[in-house]
Coordinates of C-alpha atoms in Angstrom, one line a residue:
M2 CA 205.1 54.8 83.8
K3 CA 202.5 52.5 82.5
K4 CA 198.7 52.9 83.1
H5 CA 195.7 51.0 81.8
I6 CA 194.1 53.9 79.7
A7 CA 191.4 53.4 77.2
P8 CA 192.9 53.6 73.7
S9 CA 190.5 56.2 72.5
I10 CA 191.8 58.5 75.3
I11 CA 195.3 58.1 74.4
L12 CA 194.7 58.8 70.9
T13 CA 193.0 62.1 71.6
L14 CA 195.7 63.1 74.0
L15 CA 198.4 62.2 71.3
I16 CA 196.5 64.2 68.7
L17 CA 196.1 67.4 70.9
L18 CA 199.9 67.2 71.8
M19 CA 201.0 66.9 68.0
F20 CA 198.8 69.7 66.8
P21 CA 198.7 72.8 69.1
I22 CA 195.3 73.9 69.8
S23 CA 187.7 75.4 113.2
S24 CA 187.1 78.8 114.1
Y25 CA 184.4 80.3 112.0
A26 CA 184.7 83.5 109.9
D27 CA 182.2 86.1 109.9
G28 CA 180.6 84.8 106.9
D29 CA 178.3 81.6 106.5
G30 CA 181.0 79.0 106.3
D31 CA 184.0 77.4 107.9
G32 CA 186.8 77.2 105.5
N33 CA 188.8 73.9 105.8
I34 CA 191.7 75.2 103.8
D35 CA 195.5 75.7 104.0
H36 CA 198.1 76.4 101.4
G37 CA 201.9 76.3 100.6
G38 CA 204.0 76.8 97.4
G39 CA 207.3 78.3 96.4
G40 CA 208.8 80.7 94.0
M41 CA 208.1 80.2 90.2
G42 CA 208.6 82.1 87.0
S43 CA 206.1 82.7 84.3
G44 CA 208.0 80.6 81.6
S45 CA 208.1 81.0 78.0
G46 CA 208.0 79.0 74.6
Q47 CA 205.7 76.3 74.2
Y48 CA 205.5 75.6 77.8
F49 CA 204.4 78.3 80.2
W50 CA 202.0 79.6 82.8
N51 CA 201.5 83.2 83.6
T52 CA 201.1 84.5 87.3
H53 CA 197.4 84.6 88.2
D54 CA 196.1 82.6 85.1
E55 CA 194.0 80.8 87.5
G56 CA 190.5 80.0 88.8
V57 CA 188.6 77.8 91.5
R58 CA 186.3 74.9 90.5
V59 CA 183.5 74.8 93.1
T60 CA 181.1 71.7 93.6
I61 CA 178.3 71.5 96.0
V62 CA 178.4 68.1 97.9
R63 CA 176.0 66.4 100.1
D64 CA 177.8 65.7 103.3
D65 CA 176.5 62.3 104.5
D66 CA 177.1 60.3 101.4
R67 CA 179.8 62.6 99.9
T68 CA 177.8 63.0 96.6
P69 CA 178.1 66.0 94.3
V70 CA 174.6 67.4 93.9
T71 CA 175.5 70.1 91.4
T72 CA 177.7 70.2 88.1
P73 CA 181.0 71.9 89.1
V74 CA 181.4 75.5 88.1
D75 CA 184.8 77.2 87.3
F76 CA 185.3 80.7 88.7
T77 CA 187.9 83.0 87.3
N78 CA 189.0 86.6 87.1
R79 CA 190.7 85.9 83.9
T80 CA 189.0 85.6 80.2
P81 CA 190.5 82.3 79.0
S82 CA 190.1 81.1 75.6
R83 CA 186.7 79.2 75.2
T84 CA 188.5 76.7 72.7
L85 CA 191.3 75.7 75.1
M86 CA 191.6 72.1 75.8
H87 CA 190.2 70.9 79.2
F88 CA 188.8 67.5 80.9
G89 CA 185.1 68.7 81.3
K90 CA 183.4 69.6 84.6
V91 CA 184.5 66.8 87.0
S92 CA 185.3 67.2 90.6
K93 CA 188.0 65.5 92.8
L94 CA 185.4 63.4 94.4
Q95 CA 184.0 62.1 91.0
Y96 CA 187.5 61.3 90.0
R97 CA 187.9 59.3 93.3
N98 CA 184.8 57.2 92.6
G99 CA 185.9 56.2 89.3
I100 CA 185.5 58.7 86.5
N101 CA 188.3 58.6 84.0
L102 CA 190.3 61.6 82.7
T103 CA 188.8 62.4 79.3
P104 CA 190.1 65.2 77.1
N105 CA 187.4 67.7 76.0
T106 CA 187.6 70.1 73.0
A107 CA 184.0 71.4 73.5
V108 CA 183.5 75.1 74.4
Y109 CA 185.0 75.7 77.8
N110 CA 182.5 77.6 80.1
Y111 CA 183.4 79.7 83.2
I112 CA 182.1 82.3 85.3
Q113 CA 183.8 85.7 86.2
P114 CA 182.3 86.2 89.8
E115 CA 180.8 89.7 90.6
K116 CA 183.4 89.8 93.5
E117 CA 186.9 89.2 92.2
L118 CA 188.7 86.1 93.5
P119 CA 191.7 86.4 95.7
F120 CA 195.0 85.2 94.4
I121 CA 195.2 81.5 94.7
I122 CA 198.5 80.1 93.3
K123 CA 201.6 81.4 94.7
S124 CA 204.6 82.5 92.3
D125 CA 207.5 84.9 92.4
R126 CA 205.3 87.7 91.4
G127 CA 202.1 86.8 93.1
Q128 CA 201.6 86.1 96.7
A129 CA 198.4 84.4 97.8
S130 CA 197.0 84.8 101.2
I131 CA 195.1 81.8 102.9
E132 CA 193.1 84.3 105.1
E133 CA 191.9 86.1 102.0
I134 CA 191.0 82.8 100.3
K135 CA 189.1 81.5 103.5
N136 CA 187.3 84.9 103.9
Y137 CA 186.3 85.0 100.3
F138 CA 184.5 81.6 100.1
T139 CA 183.0 81.9 103.6
D140 CA 181.5 85.5 102.9
E141 CA 177.6 85.4 102.8
L142 CA 177.3 87.2 99.5
V143 CA 179.8 84.9 97.7
V144 CA 178.0 81.7 99.1
R145 CA 174.7 83.4 97.9
Y146 CA 176.2 83.9 94.4
I147 CA 177.4 80.4 94.2
A148 CA 174.1 79.0 95.1
E149 CA 172.6 81.4 92.4
V150 CA 174.9 80.1 89.7
T151 CA 174.5 76.6 90.5
A152 CA 170.8 76.8 90.7
F153 CA 170.9 75.4 94.4
D154 CA 168.8 76.8 97.3
Y155 CA 170.6 78.9 99.5
D156 CA 169.0 78.1 102.6
T157 CA 169.5 74.3 101.8
L158 CA 173.0 74.8 101.1
I159 CA 173.7 76.4 104.7
N160 CA 171.5 73.9 106.6
G161 CA 174.4 71.7 107.5
S162 CA 173.9 68.8 105.2
Y163 CA 176.1 70.2 102.4
K164 CA 179.5 71.4 101.8
L165 CA 181.6 73.3 99.0
L166 CA 184.5 71.6 97.7
L167 CA 186.9 74.0 96.0
E168 CA 189.8 72.8 93.5
P169 CA 192.5 75.5 92.4
I170 CA 192.6 75.6 88.4
A171 CA 195.6 76.6 86.3
Y172 CA 195.4 78.1 82.8
I173 CA 198.5 77.0 81.1
T174 CA 200.2 76.5 77.6
F175 CA 201.7 73.0 77.2
N176 CA 203.4 72.1 73.8
G177 CA 201.9 75.1 72.5
V178 CA 198.4 74.0 73.5
K179 CA 196.1 76.1 75.8
M180 CA 194.7 73.9 78.6
A181 CA 192.9 74.2 81.8
M182 CA 193.3 71.7 84.6
T183 CA 192.9 71.2 88.2
A184 CA 195.8 69.8 90.6
H185 CA 194.1 66.3 90.4
E186 CA 193.8 66.5 86.5
A187 CA 197.3 67.6 86.3
A188 CA 198.3 64.3 88.1
L189 CA 196.3 62.1 86.1
Y190 CA 197.5 63.9 82.9
D191 CA 201.0 63.5 84.0
Q192 CA 200.6 59.7 84.4
V193 CA 199.1 59.5 80.9
L194 CA 202.2 61.3 79.5
N195 CA 204.7 59.0 81.7
G196 CA 206.0 62.1 83.4
G197 CA 205.8 64.6 80.7
L198 CA 203.9 67.4 82.3
R199 CA 206.2 67.2 85.3
S200 CA 209.4 67.4 83.1
K201 CA 208.2 70.5 81.6
M202 CA 206.2 72.4 84.2
V203 CA 207.1 70.7 87.7
S204 CA 207.2 74.1 89.8
L205 CA 203.5 74.6 88.8
S206 CA 202.0 71.2 88.1
H207 CA 203.7 69.3 91.1
Q208 CA 204.2 72.3 93.7
N209 CA 202.3 75.5 93.5
L210 CA 199.0 74.2 92.0
P211 CA 198.4 71.2 94.4
L212 CA 199.9 73.1 97.4
A213 CA 197.5 76.2 96.5
M214 CA 195.0 74.4 98.6
F215 CA 194.7 71.4 101.1
L216 CA 192.9 70.5 104.2
E217 CA 193.6 71.3 107.8
T218 CA 191.6 68.5 109.0
P219 CA 190.2 65.3 107.4
D220 CA 187.0 65.8 105.5
L221 CA 184.7 64.1 103.0
G222 CA 187.0 61.1 103.0
F223 CA 190.0 63.2 102.1
P224 CA 193.0 63.3 104.7
A225 CA 194.7 66.5 106.1
W226 CA 197.9 67.2 104.6
D227 CA 200.8 67.0 106.9
G228 CA 203.6 67.0 104.4
S229 CA 206.1 69.7 103.2
T230 CA 204.2 73.0 102.1
S231 CA 207.1 73.9 99.9
D232 CA 208.7 71.1 98.4
R233 CA 207.5 69.2 95.0
V234 CA 205.0 66.4 95.5
S235 CA 204.3 63.2 93.6
N236 CA 201.3 62.4 91.5
D237 CA 199.9 60.1 94.2
Q238 CA 200.2 62.6 97.0
I239 CA 198.3 65.1 94.8
I240 CA 195.6 62.5 94.0
T241 CA 194.9 61.3 97.5
S242 CA 195.4 64.7 99.6
L243 CA 196.1 67.8 97.6
G244 CA 194.6 70.4 95.4
L245 CA 191.3 70.9 97.5
G246 CA 189.5 73.0 100.1
I247 CA 186.3 72.4 101.9
V248 CA 183.7 74.9 103.2
R249 CA 181.2 73.7 105.7
F250 CA 178.1 75.7 107.0
K251 CA 177.3 74.4 110.5
E252 CA 179.5 73.7 113.6
A253 CA 181.4 70.5 113.2
P254 CA 180.4 67.7 115.6
T255 CA 182.1 68.0 118.9
T256 CA 183.6 64.5 118.6
P257 CA 187.2 65.1 116.9
P258 CA 187.7 63.5 113.6
P259 CA 189.7 60.3 113.7
S260 CA 193.4 60.7 113.6
Q261 CA 195.0 59.9 110.4
T262 CA 197.2 57.3 112.3
H263 CA 194.0 55.6 113.9
Y264 CA 192.3 52.5 112.3
Q265 CA 189.5 50.5 113.3
Y266 CA 189.2 46.7 112.4
R267 CA 186.8 43.9 113.3
T268 CA 187.7 40.8 115.2
D269 CA 188.9 37.9 113.4
T270 CA 189.2 39.7 110.0
D271 CA 191.8 39.7 107.2
V272 CA 192.8 43.5 106.8
I273 CA 195.3 45.3 105.1
T274 CA 197.5 48.3 106.8
S275 CA 199.2 50.6 104.4
I276 CA 201.5 53.6 104.7
R277 CA 203.0 55.8 101.9
L278 CA 206.6 55.7 101.2
S279 CA 208.1 58.9 99.5
T280 CA 211.3 59.9 98.4
S281 CA 213.2 62.7 97.0
V282 CA 216.0 60.7 95.3
Q283 CA 215.5 57.4 93.3
I284 CA 215.5 54.3 95.0
T285 CA 216.8 51.6 92.5
P286 CA 217.0 47.7 92.2
K287 CA 220.6 48.0 93.1
D288 CA 219.6 49.2 96.6
P289 CA 215.9 48.8 97.2
A290 CA 213.9 49.9 100.1
R291 CA 212.7 47.7 102.9
V292 CA 209.6 48.5 105.0
T293 CA 209.2 46.8 108.4
F294 CA 205.7 46.6 109.8
S295 CA 205.8 45.5 113.6
L296 CA 202.7 44.4 115.6
M297 CA 201.6 41.8 118.1
G298 CA 205.1 40.5 118.6
S299 CA 205.8 40.0 115.0
S300 CA 207.6 41.8 112.3
Y301 CA 206.7 41.7 108.5
T302 CA 209.1 43.1 105.9
V303 CA 208.3 44.3 102.4
T304 CA 211.3 44.1 100.1
N305 CA 212.4 45.2 96.7
I306 CA 210.6 48.5 96.7
V307 CA 211.8 50.9 93.9
I308 CA 210.7 54.4 93.6
P309 CA 211.6 57.3 91.0
E310 CA 213.0 60.5 92.3
G311 CA 210.2 62.7 93.8
E312 CA 207.7 59.9 93.7
S313 CA 205.8 57.6 96.0
Q314 CA 203.8 54.7 96.4
L315 CA 201.7 52.7 99.0
V316 CA 203.4 49.9 100.9
W317 CA 201.2 47.5 102.9
I318 CA 200.9 44.1 104.7
K319 CA 197.7 41.7 104.9
W320 CA 197.3 40.2 108.2
R321 CA 194.5 38.6 110.5
T322 CA 193.2 40.5 113.4
P323 CA 192.8 38.8 116.8
S324 CA 189.6 37.1 117.8
T325 CA 189.0 39.4 120.9
P326 CA 188.8 43.1 121.2
Q327 CA 191.8 45.0 122.1
T328 CA 194.2 48.0 120.7
V329 CA 197.0 47.1 118.6
T330 CA 200.0 49.4 117.7
V331 CA 201.8 49.1 114.4
S332 CA 205.1 50.4 114.1
V333 CA 206.7 51.1 110.7
Q334 CA 210.2 51.6 109.8
S335 CA 211.9 52.0 106.3
S336 CA 215.6 51.7 105.2
Q337 CA 215.1 54.4 102.7
G338 CA 212.7 57.3 102.0
S339 CA 210.1 58.7 104.4
V340 CA 207.0 56.9 105.6
S341 CA 203.8 58.9 106.0
Q342 CA 203.3 57.1 109.5
N343 CA 205.7 55.6 111.9
S344 CA 203.1 54.4 114.4
I345 CA 199.6 53.1 113.6
T346 CA 196.9 52.7 116.5
A347 CA 194.3 50.1 115.5
S348 CA 191.3 49.3 117.5
I349 CA 189.9 45.9 117.2
V350 CA 186.2 45.8 117.8
D351 CA 183.6 43.0 118.2
L352 CA 180.3 43.8 116.1
S353 CA 178.3 40.9 117.8
Q354 CA 178.1 42.8 121.2
N355 CA 174.9 44.9 120.5
P356 CA 172.2 42.8 119.1
P357 CA 168.5 44.0 119.6
P358 CA 166.6 42.9 122.9
D359 CA 163.9 40.5 123.0
P360 CA 160.7 41.8 121.3
K361 CA 157.5 41.5 123.5
V362 CA 154.0 41.5 122.3
T363 CA 153.4 44.1 125.1
D364 CA 155.7 46.6 123.7
R365 CA 154.2 49.9 122.8
R366 CA 155.7 53.1 121.4
P367 CA 152.8 55.4 120.9
S368 CA 154.9 58.5 120.3
F369 CA 157.2 56.8 117.6
Q370 CA 157.9 58.7 114.5
L371 CA 159.5 57.2 111.5
P372 CA 163.2 58.4 111.4
S373 CA 165.0 59.6 108.3
I374 CA 167.3 56.8 106.9
H375 CA 170.9 57.1 108.0
A376 CA 173.5 57.6 105.4
Y377 CA 176.7 55.9 106.4
S378 CA 179.9 56.9 104.7
T379 CA 180.7 54.6 101.4
K380 CA 183.8 53.8 99.4
T381 CA 183.2 51.8 96.3
T382 CA 186.3 52.0 94.3
A383 CA 190.0 52.2 95.0
S384 CA 193.1 52.7 93.0
W385 CA 196.9 52.0 93.9
G386 CA 199.8 51.0 92.1
I387 CA 203.6 49.7 92.3
W388 CA 206.8 51.0 90.8
S389 CA 209.3 48.8 88.9
A390 CA 212.4 49.5 87.3
R391 CA 214.6 48.2 84.5
W392 CA 218.2 49.3 83.4
H393 CA 218.4 51.3 80.2
E394 CA 221.8 50.7 78.8
Y395 CA 223.7 53.6 77.2
W396 CA 227.3 52.6 76.1
V397 CA 229.9 55.4 75.6
W398 CA 233.4 55.5 74.6
I399 CA 235.7 57.1 77.4
P400 CA 239.0 58.0 75.4
N401 CA 242.4 57.8 77.1
W402 CA 244.8 59.2 74.4
Q403 CA 248.5 58.6 75.2
W404 CA 251.6 59.3 73.0
V405 CA 253.8 56.5 72.3
G406 CA 257.3 57.5 71.5
D407 CA 259.6 55.7 69.0
G408 CA 262.8 56.3 70.7
K409 CA 263.9 58.7 67.9
G410 CA 262.0 61.9 68.8
G411 CA 258.9 60.7 67.0
G412 CA 255.9 58.8 68.0
Y413 CA 252.1 58.5 67.7
W414 CA 248.9 58.6 69.5
V415 CA 247.2 55.5 71.0
D416 CA 243.6 55.6 72.4
Y417 CA 243.8 53.2 75.5
G418 CA 240.1 54.1 76.2
Y419 CA 237.3 51.9 77.1
W420 CA 233.4 51.3 76.9
K421 CA 231.4 52.4 79.8
D422 CA 227.6 51.9 80.3
N423 CA 226.2 55.4 81.2
G424 CA 222.7 54.1 81.3
W425 CA 219.9 54.9 83.6
W426 CA 216.8 53.4 85.4
D427 CA 213.6 53.5 83.4
Y428 CA 210.8 53.2 85.9
D429 CA 207.3 51.7 85.1
W430 CA 203.9 52.1 87.1
T431 CA 201.6 49.2 87.2
G432 CA 198.2 50.6 88.3
Y433 CA 195.5 48.5 90.1
T434 CA 191.8 49.2 90.8
A435 CA 189.0 47.6 92.7
S436 CA 185.4 48.2 92.9
L437 CA 182.6 46.8 95.2
L438 CA 179.0 46.2 94.1
A439 CA 176.1 44.7 96.1
H440 CA 172.4 44.3 96.4
Q441 CA 170.2 42.8 99.0
S442 CA 166.6 41.2 99.4
V443 CA 164.3 41.8 102.3
V444 CA 161.5 39.4 102.5
P445 CA 159.1 38.1 105.2
D446 CA 160.1 35.1 107.1
S447 CA 159.2 31.9 105.3
K448 CA 157.4 30.8 108.6
S449 CA 155.1 33.8 108.8
P450 CA 151.7 34.2 107.0
S451 CA 153.1 37.0 104.8
L452 CA 150.7 39.2 102.6
S453 CA 153.2 39.1 99.7
S454 CA 156.8 39.1 99.0
N455 CA 157.1 42.6 100.0
R456 CA 154.1 43.0 102.5
M457 CA 153.9 41.6 106.0
K458 CA 152.2 42.2 109.3
S459 CA 154.1 43.9 112.1
G460 CA 155.3 41.4 114.8
Y461 CA 156.6 38.9 112.3
G462 CA 160.1 38.2 111.4
L463 CA 162.0 39.2 108.1
E464 CA 164.9 37.7 106.4
I465 CA 167.8 39.9 104.9
N466 CA 170.2 38.6 102.4
S467 CA 173.1 40.4 100.8
F468 CA 175.2 39.5 97.7
T469 CA 178.6 41.4 97.0
T470 CA 181.0 41.4 94.1
L471 CA 184.5 42.6 94.2
S472 CA 186.1 43.4 91.0
S473 CA 189.8 44.0 90.6
N474 CA 192.8 43.4 88.4
A475 CA 195.1 43.1 91.5
P476 CA 196.8 39.8 92.9
S477 CA 194.8 38.2 95.7
S478 CA 197.8 39.7 98.2
H479 CA 196.6 43.0 97.4
I480 CA 192.7 42.6 98.3
T481 CA 190.1 40.8 100.3
G482 CA 186.4 40.2 99.5
A483 CA 183.9 41.8 101.8
Q484 CA 183.9 39.9 105.2
H485 CA 181.1 41.3 107.4
A486 CA 177.6 42.8 106.9
V487 CA 175.7 44.7 109.8
S488 CA 171.9 45.5 109.5
Y489 CA 170.3 48.6 111.2
F490 CA 166.6 49.2 111.8
P491 CA 164.2 52.1 111.9
E492 CA 162.7 51.1 115.2
F493 CA 166.1 51.9 116.8
G494 CA 166.7 55.0 114.7
Y495 CA 169.4 53.0 112.8
Q496 CA 171.8 53.3 115.6
A497 CA 171.2 51.9 119.0
Y498 CA 171.3 48.1 118.1
W499 CA 172.3 46.1 115.1
R500 CA 172.3 42.6 113.8
L501 CA 175.5 41.0 112.5
H502 CA 175.4 38.8 109.6
D503 CA 177.1 35.5 108.9
L504 CA 179.0 34.8 105.7
K505 CA 177.2 32.4 103.7
E506 CA 179.7 32.3 101.0
R507 CA 183.1 33.6 101.2
G508 CA 185.5 35.3 98.6
Y509 CA 185.1 38.0 96.0
N510 CA 181.4 37.1 95.6
A511 CA 180.7 37.1 99.3
N512 CA 177.0 36.5 100.3
F513 CA 175.6 37.2 103.8
W514 CA 172.5 36.2 105.9
L515 CA 171.3 37.2 109.4
K516 CA 172.8 35.2 112.3
P517 CA 170.2 32.9 114.0
N518 CA 167.9 34.9 116.3
E519 CA 168.1 33.6 119.7
Y520 CA 164.5 34.7 120.5
S521 CA 163.1 32.6 117.4
T522 CA 161.4 29.4 118.4
Y523 CA 162.9 27.8 115.2
N524 CA 166.3 29.5 115.5
S525 CA 165.6 31.2 112.3
R526 CA 167.7 33.7 110.7
V527 CA 165.3 36.9 111.0
H528 CA 164.8 40.1 112.6
F529 CA 161.3 40.5 114.4
S530 CA 159.5 43.9 113.4
P531 CA 158.0 45.3 116.5
I532 CA 154.3 44.7 117.0
W533 CA 153.6 48.3 117.5
F534 CA 155.4 49.5 114.1
P535 CA 152.9 51.5 112.2
D536 CA 151.5 50.7 108.8
G537 CA 153.7 51.8 106.0
P538 CA 157.3 51.3 104.9
Y539 CA 159.9 49.5 106.8
T540 CA 163.4 50.0 105.8
P541 CA 166.2 48.1 107.3
I542 CA 169.8 49.1 105.9
T543 CA 172.8 47.1 105.8
R544 CA 176.4 48.1 105.7
I545 CA 178.8 45.9 103.6
L546 CA 182.4 46.1 105.3
D547 CA 186.1 45.0 105.3
A548 CA 186.6 44.6 101.5
W549 CA 190.2 45.7 101.9
T550 CA 192.6 47.1 99.4
P551 CA 196.0 49.1 100.0
D552 CA 194.0 52.2 99.2
G553 CA 191.6 51.4 102.2
M554 CA 188.6 49.7 103.0
L555 CA 185.7 49.2 100.4
T556 CA 182.2 49.8 102.1
L557 CA 178.8 50.5 100.9
Q558 CA 175.1 50.7 102.4
L559 CA 172.3 48.7 101.1
Q560 CA 168.5 49.4 101.7
D561 CA 165.4 47.5 100.8
T562 CA 161.7 48.4 101.8
I563 CA 159.0 46.1 102.9
T564 CA 155.6 47.4 103.6
I565 CA 153.9 46.9 106.9
S566 CA 150.1 46.2 106.8
G567 CA 148.3 45.1 109.8
N568 CA 149.9 43.2 112.7
L569 CA 150.0 39.6 114.0
F570 CA 147.1 40.2 116.4
S571 CA 144.8 40.1 113.4
D572 CA 145.9 36.4 112.9
W573 CA 144.9 35.3 116.6
H574 CA 141.4 33.5 116.8
I575 CA 139.8 33.3 120.4
A576 CA 136.6 31.2 120.9
P577 CA 134.9 29.3 123.6
Q578 CA 136.4 26.0 124.6
K579 CA 134.0 23.3 123.3
T580 CA 132.5 20.9 125.9
K581 CA 131.3 17.5 125.5

């Protein structure tokens, strides 16, 4: 398996290996946690894990933008060596957002909680109870203790804007080296070692540790796990879906979360629809898999898919959505392995249907209060990859000894054997990444008597321009640049109405500007601030959409503030008409 890893990281890893060194609980929170796993012994020698050598990494996360707001802390009942090798205090969210796996030999810090943790990881000699795990992390005293050790205000933690991200940790001995790792870190580490961790400790690293916690419903951008709860899983499945639980502190919205098989696309847009193909037996170039996507009367087949035993990869198609709103069903079939979804429902929506109404000089909002800036979900990085395979020749002689008589009672033995290639398939993993960056400018309309580049009077127009950059090492068939930008405004609470942008420049460095305003005398690309808007900050926000990858859509939110000072009435001059 090949991955692009910084040389310094590889060197450090090699050195370390060579030289051993939604019902609610009675407490404060709602635990979105389930688990599975199977039997497992303790092991011996240079590679082993002992029952209950475990812990849980806890991170407080702001819900609206999915940002960790505290340094993760590791809780454990054990007393692990402070000189063990670890990967620092990094959460699954931070890895998803692009932080690399980095070995760390600094002192390992942990907390032994006042109230002992329940058993987390299943084994032959230790059965974990999901109800005990839920009850523990939703208990008020435990939540207060978490707030205390993370120096985070308890009342703020439980106000509904924050969640606890939980990740099971295993303390293991690998090649004689004592180590601590979460399930996500184990999967990343196994990729670096080309399957070396899985080959020695698969029952822990790729079964009981990742299946110790997973989500019952999607949350924080992670999907619910609907796969097996007892079989071994792949690195990709761990990275995307396993080894985590979430605790929330206010009742979830009454609107149910979107189905894992439901997508939303914009009209007339290049999109990528992907599924995950998994296999319990190797898929080889001699008999590669084929996945067929059927939609809108057409079929698209992806061929020559190879995957090693027990692994998976994303399979996708790039297609263009229709120009009119509708619902599209995508059917998926595979010649081998199992697909994550057999049917996908995609809603095609038209963003141009809800522009703001005509602003009037007589409009008034005397009770208006400046709303808090809405934070839409973002995803600025993505990672995926493709398996390939090549034959590894291994010729062996197959003997076939036969006695050759001389007709006189004697004779000799002759080997009529032959050479046979008992080789095997070597699999390589080619990883790809993509990241989206953007910035925008908000300035007064060039035709308005602006006070400065960042100050204007209410009632006049403002221009919004957005600039994006998509960076990726993937072929163009894997990705698209950003294709849409939508701006929301404070006078509408950032929800009721929006303005769609036009693409000024397409591609991986896409630029956007507002569509022409139908209420502008000059057909300008502006948004008119309301005449009644109070003096002070005026902050429109812009969502950048539809930069697609096999790992989903990249999207981010931009905002820039302009200051309102006065209104356009102060520029009016009324005087008696002169008479001859």
